[in-house]
Amino acid sequence: MRFLYPEYLKLLFVLLGLLPFWLFYQHTKRKTRLSLGDSRPLRRLSRLSSRARDWTRFIGLNVVLAAMILALARPQWIHGKMVPQPAKMDIVFLLDISPSMYASDIQPTRLDRALEVIRAFAHNKPPQDRIGLVSFSSGSLVLSYLTEDPENISFYLDYLKQNPVLSPGTNIGRALLSGLTILAKDREANPAAARNKRVFVLLSDGEDHGAELESAVAAVKKTGVKVHTIGIGSKEGGPFPIAWDDGRPVYQLDSKGNQVITRLDERTLRWVAEQTEGQFYRSFTGQELQKIFAQIAMKEREIQGFKKAVEYQDVYHEFLLAALGAFLATMLL
């Protein structure tokens, strides 16, 4: 046990100083009774003699004061425990920005919701973790190489939000190759970082339209990097824009002039996850994304060791309760 404010323990010496005054009071009281005559009839009225009762009250009040002083000193129990130390982890987000990601069946849009959750994840991650960012549609673009700085990721997320470029098509294979480029560049600059656990998180709502998927997946499998895929989109789907007219979306129409509805085709995403020993996740409302990201991080994070940590538990409440109990017991005497 330790005391957070040990200087208050000096007040306990004040209790010792009260003893001479109490003895003088008892001596004076006894002399007064003797001067008034025989006190034996009075003692028969109580099971406990007056002197014994006085001493019991004196001790009880001292216990009350001592308990309050100890509570004032803020006593704390000391607990030691072994805390797991997480190893560093690198996560590369592969984010679909094709026109169907601007569908508003998930508010405000599928892409906006994804940007919000990636931003929150970057700011809440352990400081030693690094994040990379790739955007893709018909082609792909490395926006950020691996970095510990969440503000760097936020900068590119703001760029995607404020500068929408509608490029039709979804080339998942090209996105995977861009992710491998990030890892290759990082190995060149920092070979020791290659020991970090590395995973890809692919977030999309559509099937693949490229011709590089199989070869890209084979290349990823050689590196041992898992690809966790997340399909986003409601069961009902929604219309999607193909252009902007004075800031207003111009939606894709069919031959009859009706808005084309985009719905998630999860077959490709499931296949990519299975081939790379990752896992496929489904987000119907966008609200699941935060939980999914946390599950992926928890599942993939490795423990590199344990560190002894000390915790302090306040117990001044117990001393206050003891003081109250002693006070009530003393008053009943």
Tab-separated table of C-alpha atoms in Angstrom:
chain	number	residue	atom	x	y	z
A	1	MET	CA	0.000	0.000	0.000
A	2	ARG	CA	1.079	3.563	-0.635
A	3	PHE	CA	-0.288	6.969	0.316
A	4	LEU	CA	-0.713	9.569	-2.413
A	5	TYR	CA	-0.493	12.424	0.118
A	6	PRO	CA	1.713	11.045	2.923
A	7	GLU	CA	2.212	14.494	4.444
A	8	TYR	CA	-1.254	14.206	6.041
A	9	LEU	CA	-0.074	11.213	8.092
A	10	LYS	CA	1.681	13.682	10.392
A	11	LEU	CA	-1.743	14.493	11.798
A	12	LEU	CA	-1.710	11.102	13.541
A	13	PHE	CA	0.786	12.536	16.037
A	14	VAL	CA	-1.906	15.015	17.064
A	15	LEU	CA	-3.938	12.063	18.349
A	16	LEU	CA	-1.063	11.055	20.633
A	17	GLY	CA	-0.992	14.594	21.978
A	18	LEU	CA	-4.630	14.289	23.023
A	19	LEU	CA	-3.858	11.492	25.494
A	20	PRO	CA	-2.403	13.742	28.295
A	21	PHE	CA	-5.440	16.038	28.072
A	22	TRP	CA	-7.748	13.043	28.274
A	23	LEU	CA	-5.936	11.672	31.349
A	24	PHE	CA	-6.162	15.081	33.026
A	25	TYR	CA	-9.890	15.205	32.237
A	26	GLN	CA	-10.430	11.740	33.736
A	27	HIS	CA	-8.442	12.659	36.855
A	28	THR	CA	-10.484	15.844	37.338
A	29	LYS	CA	-13.746	13.994	36.787
A	30	ARG	CA	-12.842	11.315	39.351
A	31	LYS	CA	-11.895	13.914	41.966
A	32	THR	CA	-15.199	15.694	41.398
A	33	ARG	CA	-17.185	12.501	41.912
A	34	LEU	CA	-15.279	11.664	45.084
A	35	SER	CA	-15.973	15.109	46.480
A	36	LEU	CA	-19.705	14.517	45.895
A	37	GLY	CA	-19.761	11.248	47.809
A	38	ASP	CA	-20.033	7.533	47.087
A	39	SER	CA	-20.669	6.826	43.338
A	40	ARG	CA	-21.411	3.097	43.644
A	41	PRO	CA	-25.191	3.461	43.275
A	42	LEU	CA	-24.650	5.273	39.962
A	43	ARG	CA	-22.391	2.524	38.639
A	44	ARG	CA	-25.129	-0.088	39.239
A	45	LEU	CA	-27.369	1.713	36.713
A	46	SER	CA	-25.163	0.678	33.813
A	47	ARG	CA	-23.614	-2.641	32.796
A	48	LEU	CA	-20.516	-0.763	31.806
A	49	SER	CA	-18.811	1.446	34.363
A	50	SER	CA	-18.651	5.143	33.673
A	51	ARG	CA	-14.881	4.999	33.491
A	52	ALA	CA	-14.836	2.094	31.053
A	53	ARG	CA	-17.497	3.785	28.914
A	54	ASP	CA	-15.494	7.004	28.787
A	55	TRP	CA	-12.357	5.154	27.726
A	56	THR	CA	-14.279	3.235	25.071
A	57	ARG	CA	-15.655	6.472	23.653
A	58	PHE	CA	-12.218	8.046	23.718
A	59	ILE	CA	-10.727	5.125	21.818
A	60	GLY	CA	-13.661	5.090	19.379
A	61	LEU	CA	-13.339	8.791	18.587
A	62	ASN	CA	-9.607	8.322	18.083
A	63	VAL	CA	-10.344	5.511	15.657
A	64	VAL	CA	-12.745	7.829	13.794
A	65	LEU	CA	-10.141	10.587	13.552
A	66	ALA	CA	-7.375	8.157	12.571
A	67	ALA	CA	-9.521	6.637	9.810
A	68	MET	CA	-10.373	10.095	8.468
A	69	ILE	CA	-6.693	11.114	8.471
A	70	LEU	CA	-5.750	7.927	6.619
A	71	ALA	CA	-8.512	8.579	4.074
A	72	LEU	CA	-7.214	12.141	3.650
A	73	ALA	CA	-3.752	10.714	2.857
A	74	ARG	CA	-5.354	8.825	-0.094
A	75	PRO	CA	-4.322	5.197	0.499
A	76	GLN	CA	-3.893	3.018	-2.585
A	77	TRP	CA	-3.359	-0.710	-3.058
A	78	ILE	CA	-0.507	-1.523	-5.434
A	79	HIS	CA	-1.229	-4.212	-8.038
A	80	GLY	CA	1.369	-5.541	-10.459
A	81	LYS	CA	0.354	-7.278	-13.676
A	82	MET	CA	1.896	-8.339	-16.971
A	83	VAL	CA	0.663	-6.268	-19.901
A	84	PRO	CA	1.057	-7.626	-23.456
A	85	GLN	CA	3.158	-5.456	-25.749
A	86	PRO	CA	1.726	-5.319	-29.280
A	87	ALA	CA	4.132	-5.625	-32.184
A	88	LYS	CA	4.193	-3.016	-34.918
A	89	MET	CA	1.730	-3.523	-37.740
A	90	ASP	CA	1.483	-2.018	-41.218
A	91	ILE	CA	-1.948	-1.705	-42.842
A	92	VAL	CA	-2.427	-0.687	-46.462
A	93	PHE	CA	-5.955	0.468	-47.324
A	94	LEU	CA	-7.022	-0.195	-50.911
A	95	LEU	CA	-10.006	2.085	-51.450
A	96	ASP	CA	-12.413	1.859	-54.369
A	97	ILE	CA	-13.324	5.340	-55.690
A	98	SER	CA	-15.278	4.252	-58.777
A	99	PRO	CA	-18.600	6.029	-59.551
A	100	SER	CA	-20.673	3.370	-57.753
A	101	MET	CA	-18.947	4.342	-54.485
A	102	TYR	CA	-20.775	7.691	-54.727
A	103	ALA	CA	-24.146	5.962	-54.351
A	104	SER	CA	-26.085	7.418	-51.440
A	105	ASP	CA	-27.790	4.243	-50.216
A	106	ILE	CA	-25.262	4.630	-47.389
A	107	GLN	CA	-25.264	8.192	-46.058
A	108	PRO	CA	-23.793	10.515	-47.062
A	109	THR	CA	-22.277	8.207	-49.715
A	110	ARG	CA	-20.493	4.882	-49.596
A	111	LEU	CA	-17.172	6.600	-50.219
A	112	ASP	CA	-17.721	9.395	-47.708
A	113	ARG	CA	-18.552	6.886	-44.996
A	114	ALA	CA	-15.423	4.888	-45.810
A	115	LEU	CA	-13.299	8.051	-45.652
A	116	GLU	CA	-14.729	8.953	-42.242
A	117	VAL	CA	-13.957	5.567	-40.717
A	118	ILE	CA	-10.454	5.321	-42.197
A	119	ARG	CA	-9.703	8.778	-40.785
A	120	ALA	CA	-10.935	7.768	-37.312
A	121	PHE	CA	-8.952	4.535	-37.475
A	122	ALA	CA	-5.764	6.416	-38.402
A	123	HIS	CA	-6.133	8.814	-35.470
A	124	ASN	CA	-6.977	6.093	-32.922
A	125	LYS	CA	-4.370	3.511	-33.925
A	126	PRO	CA	-1.354	2.716	-31.716
A	127	PRO	CA	1.364	5.286	-32.444
A	128	GLN	CA	3.817	2.657	-33.694
A	129	ASP	CA	1.470	1.328	-36.393
A	130	ARG	CA	1.810	2.601	-39.955
A	131	ILE	CA	-0.804	3.118	-42.639
A	132	GLY	CA	-0.569	3.270	-46.420
A	133	LEU	CA	-3.316	4.382	-48.803
A	134	VAL	CA	-4.157	3.376	-52.383
A	135	SER	CA	-7.158	4.602	-54.361
A	136	PHE	CA	-8.409	2.756	-57.411
A	137	SER	CA	-11.103	2.646	-60.055
A	138	SER	CA	-10.124	1.704	-63.641
A	139	GLY	CA	-6.539	2.348	-62.554
A	140	SER	CA	-4.865	2.829	-59.189
A	141	LEU	CA	-2.854	5.514	-57.421
A	142	VAL	CA	-0.568	5.336	-54.404
A	143	LEU	CA	-1.682	8.275	-52.283
A	144	SER	CA	0.407	7.612	-49.194
A	145	TYR	CA	3.296	5.305	-48.481
A	146	LEU	CA	3.511	3.745	-45.020
A	147	THR	CA	3.463	6.413	-42.332
A	148	GLU	CA	2.851	6.677	-38.590
A	149	ASP	CA	1.467	10.200	-39.030
A	150	PRO	CA	-2.367	10.198	-39.063
A	151	GLU	CA	-2.397	13.773	-40.341
A	152	ASN	CA	-0.664	12.633	-43.510
A	153	ILE	CA	-3.455	10.111	-44.120
A	154	SER	CA	-6.084	12.753	-43.314
A	155	PHE	CA	-4.582	15.048	-45.944
A	156	TYR	CA	-5.150	12.498	-48.722
A	157	LEU	CA	-8.579	11.560	-47.422
A	158	ASP	CA	-9.529	15.237	-47.638
A	159	TYR	CA	-8.142	15.271	-51.183
A	160	LEU	CA	-10.405	12.380	-52.193
A	161	LYS	CA	-13.416	14.029	-50.548
A	162	GLN	CA	-12.897	17.463	-52.084
A	163	ASN	CA	-11.747	16.395	-55.548
A	164	PRO	CA	-14.098	13.699	-56.844
A	165	VAL	CA	-12.921	12.172	-60.129
A	166	LEU	CA	-15.437	9.808	-61.713
A	167	SER	CA	-13.531	7.160	-63.620
A	168	PRO	CA	-15.657	4.131	-64.557
A	169	GLY	CA	-14.418	0.639	-63.866
A	170	THR	CA	-13.050	-1.306	-60.906
A	171	ASN	CA	-9.542	-2.759	-61.242
A	172	ILE	CA	-8.843	-4.656	-58.044
A	173	GLY	CA	-5.754	-6.313	-59.503
A	174	ARG	CA	-4.117	-2.943	-60.156
A	175	ALA	CA	-4.887	-1.885	-56.584
A	176	LEU	CA	-3.217	-5.014	-55.186
A	177	LEU	CA	-0.111	-4.365	-57.287
A	178	SER	CA	0.028	-0.788	-56.004
A	179	GLY	CA	-0.153	-2.148	-52.476
A	180	LEU	CA	2.826	-4.405	-53.225
A	181	THR	CA	4.677	-1.368	-54.573
A	182	ILE	CA	4.212	0.342	-51.207
A	183	LEU	CA	5.719	-2.659	-49.411
A	184	ALA	CA	8.626	-2.915	-51.886
A	185	LYS	CA	9.504	0.778	-51.531
A	186	ASP	CA	9.378	0.478	-47.760
A	187	ARG	CA	11.717	-2.534	-47.779
A	188	GLU	CA	14.233	-0.543	-49.798
A	189	ALA	CA	14.124	2.421	-47.437
A	190	ASN	CA	13.861	0.482	-44.171
A	191	PRO	CA	14.749	-3.248	-44.461
A	192	ALA	CA	14.206	-3.835	-40.722
A	193	ALA	CA	10.547	-2.807	-41.058
A	194	ALA	CA	9.925	-5.847	-43.260
A	195	ARG	CA	9.561	-7.841	-40.014
A	196	ASN	CA	6.369	-5.924	-39.203
A	197	LYS	CA	3.054	-7.704	-39.602
A	198	ARG	CA	1.553	-6.433	-42.867
A	199	VAL	CA	-1.991	-6.696	-44.156
A	200	PHE	CA	-4.106	-5.228	-46.928
A	201	VAL	CA	-7.656	-3.992	-46.320
A	202	LEU	CA	-9.591	-3.789	-49.586
A	203	LEU	CA	-12.838	-1.813	-49.482
A	204	SER	CA	-15.054	-1.944	-52.563
A	205	ASP	CA	-18.640	-2.366	-53.728
A	206	GLY	CA	-18.238	-3.930	-57.138
A	207	GLU	CA	-16.833	-6.740	-59.204
A	208	ASP	CA	-13.463	-6.576	-60.922
A	209	HIS	CA	-13.291	-5.251	-64.501
A	210	GLY	CA	-9.534	-5.571	-64.983
A	211	ALA	CA	-7.394	-8.304	-66.501
A	212	GLU	CA	-4.722	-8.442	-63.788
A	213	LEU	CA	-6.568	-9.884	-60.835
A	214	GLU	CA	-5.329	-13.486	-60.922
A	215	SER	CA	-1.679	-12.549	-61.431
A	216	ALA	CA	-1.926	-9.837	-58.778
A	217	VAL	CA	-3.430	-12.238	-56.243
A	218	ALA	CA	-0.684	-14.761	-57.019
A	219	ALA	CA	1.944	-12.059	-56.396
A	220	VAL	CA	0.332	-11.142	-53.084
A	221	LYS	CA	0.238	-14.803	-52.013
A	222	LYS	CA	3.999	-15.070	-52.563
A	223	THR	CA	4.599	-12.274	-50.050
A	224	GLY	CA	2.380	-13.911	-47.421
A	225	VAL	CA	0.315	-10.746	-47.028
A	226	LYS	CA	-3.331	-11.340	-46.172
A	227	VAL	CA	-6.005	-9.331	-47.965
A	228	HIS	CA	-9.102	-8.662	-45.888
A	229	THR	CA	-11.928	-7.515	-48.137
A	230	ILE	CA	-14.935	-5.425	-47.163
A	231	GLY	CA	-18.012	-5.155	-49.340
A	232	ILE	CA	-20.020	-1.986	-48.767
A	233	GLY	CA	-23.541	-1.286	-49.981
A	234	SER	CA	-27.130	-1.774	-48.850
A	235	LYS	CA	-29.240	-4.746	-49.912
A	236	GLU	CA	-31.456	-2.437	-51.985
A	237	GLY	CA	-28.551	-0.660	-53.695
A	238	GLY	CA	-28.801	2.843	-55.080
A	239	PRO	CA	-28.272	5.044	-58.152
A	240	PHE	CA	-24.813	6.400	-58.839
A	241	PRO	CA	-23.497	9.484	-60.640
A	242	ILE	CA	-21.340	9.440	-63.754
A	243	ALA	CA	-20.666	13.188	-63.883
A	244	TRP	CA	-21.239	16.483	-62.056
A	245	ASP	CA	-23.197	19.447	-63.386
A	246	ASP	CA	-22.601	22.591	-61.305
A	247	GLY	CA	-21.978	20.423	-58.292
A	248	ARG	CA	-25.060	18.299	-58.858
A	249	PRO	CA	-24.749	14.595	-59.697
A	250	VAL	CA	-25.751	13.318	-63.127
A	251	TYR	CA	-26.889	9.725	-62.668
A	252	GLN	CA	-26.307	6.736	-64.897
A	253	LEU	CA	-29.495	5.927	-66.875
A	254	ASP	CA	-30.549	2.813	-68.764
A	255	SER	CA	-32.028	2.683	-72.270
A	256	LYS	CA	-35.477	3.517	-70.866
A	257	GLY	CA	-34.254	6.598	-68.997
A	258	ASN	CA	-34.424	4.975	-65.558
A	259	GLN	CA	-31.636	5.346	-63.047
A	260	VAL	CA	-29.308	2.351	-62.954
A	261	ILE	CA	-29.091	0.776	-59.494
A	262	THR	CA	-25.696	-0.425	-58.279
A	263	ARG	CA	-25.610	-3.438	-56.005
A	264	LEU	CA	-22.693	-5.194	-54.405
A	265	ASP	CA	-21.333	-8.257	-56.164
A	266	GLU	CA	-19.355	-9.918	-53.425
A	267	ARG	CA	-18.100	-12.967	-55.314
A	268	THR	CA	-14.800	-11.392	-56.359
A	269	LEU	CA	-14.165	-9.932	-52.929
A	270	ARG	CA	-14.785	-13.288	-51.282
A	271	TRP	CA	-12.440	-14.998	-53.741
A	272	VAL	CA	-9.611	-12.526	-53.120
A	273	ALA	CA	-9.941	-12.961	-49.352
A	274	GLU	CA	-10.009	-16.761	-49.589
A	275	GLN	CA	-6.997	-16.918	-51.903
A	276	THR	CA	-4.850	-14.796	-49.580
A	277	GLU	CA	-6.110	-16.370	-46.320
A	278	GLY	CA	-7.871	-13.166	-45.405
A	279	GLN	CA	-11.506	-12.716	-44.475
A	280	PHE	CA	-14.480	-11.175	-46.231
A	281	TYR	CA	-16.689	-8.722	-44.326
A	282	ARG	CA	-20.040	-7.231	-45.288
A	283	SER	CA	-21.206	-3.697	-44.447
A	284	PHE	CA	-24.880	-3.013	-45.231
A	285	THR	CA	-25.171	0.394	-43.541
A	286	GLY	CA	-21.618	1.687	-43.202
A	287	GLN	CA	-22.004	1.666	-39.424
A	288	GLU	CA	-20.276	-1.717	-39.299
A	289	LEU	CA	-17.021	-0.400	-40.754
A	290	GLN	CA	-15.543	0.835	-37.492
A	291	LYS	CA	-16.130	-2.528	-35.812
A	292	ILE	CA	-14.780	-4.391	-38.839
A	293	PHE	CA	-11.552	-2.367	-38.851
A	294	ALA	CA	-11.103	-3.041	-35.128
A	295	GLN	CA	-11.690	-6.774	-35.651
A	296	ILE	CA	-9.106	-6.932	-38.424
A	297	ALA	CA	-6.512	-5.088	-36.329
A	298	MET	CA	-7.176	-7.300	-33.305
A	299	LYS	CA	-7.060	-10.489	-35.350
A	300	GLU	CA	-3.805	-9.661	-37.109
A	301	ARG	CA	-1.896	-7.973	-34.307
A	302	GLU	CA	0.962	-10.014	-32.850
A	303	ILE	CA	2.301	-9.846	-29.295
A	304	GLN	CA	6.056	-9.341	-29.040
A	305	GLY	CA	6.329	-9.739	-25.279
A	306	PHE	CA	4.996	-8.691	-21.916
A	307	LYS	CA	5.811	-5.748	-19.685
A	308	LYS	CA	5.175	-5.483	-15.971
A	309	ALA	CA	2.817	-2.649	-15.172
A	310	VAL	CA	1.779	-1.245	-11.816
A	311	GLU	CA	-1.785	-0.185	-11.081
A	312	TYR	CA	-3.005	1.774	-8.080
A	313	GLN	CA	-6.463	1.231	-6.612
A	314	ASP	CA	-7.928	3.890	-4.300
A	315	VAL	CA	-9.169	2.493	-0.973
A	316	TYR	CA	-9.927	5.721	0.899
A	317	HIS	CA	-13.633	4.868	0.600
A	318	GLU	CA	-13.089	1.905	2.935
A	319	PHE	CA	-11.425	4.127	5.535
A	320	LEU	CA	-14.311	6.613	5.377
A	321	LEU	CA	-16.793	3.792	5.891
A	322	ALA	CA	-14.723	2.542	8.843
A	323	ALA	CA	-14.769	6.046	10.318
A	324	LEU	CA	-18.540	6.232	9.950
A	325	GLY	CA	-19.010	2.811	11.530
A	326	ALA	CA	-16.743	3.657	14.463
A	327	PHE	CA	-18.543	6.968	14.994
A	328	LEU	CA	-21.997	5.325	15.076
A	329	ALA	CA	-20.782	2.595	17.420
A	330	THR	CA	-19.269	5.199	19.755
A	331	MET	CA	-22.446	7.250	19.866
A	332	LEU	CA	-24.498	4.171	20.862
A	333	LEU	CA	-22.437	3.607	23.991
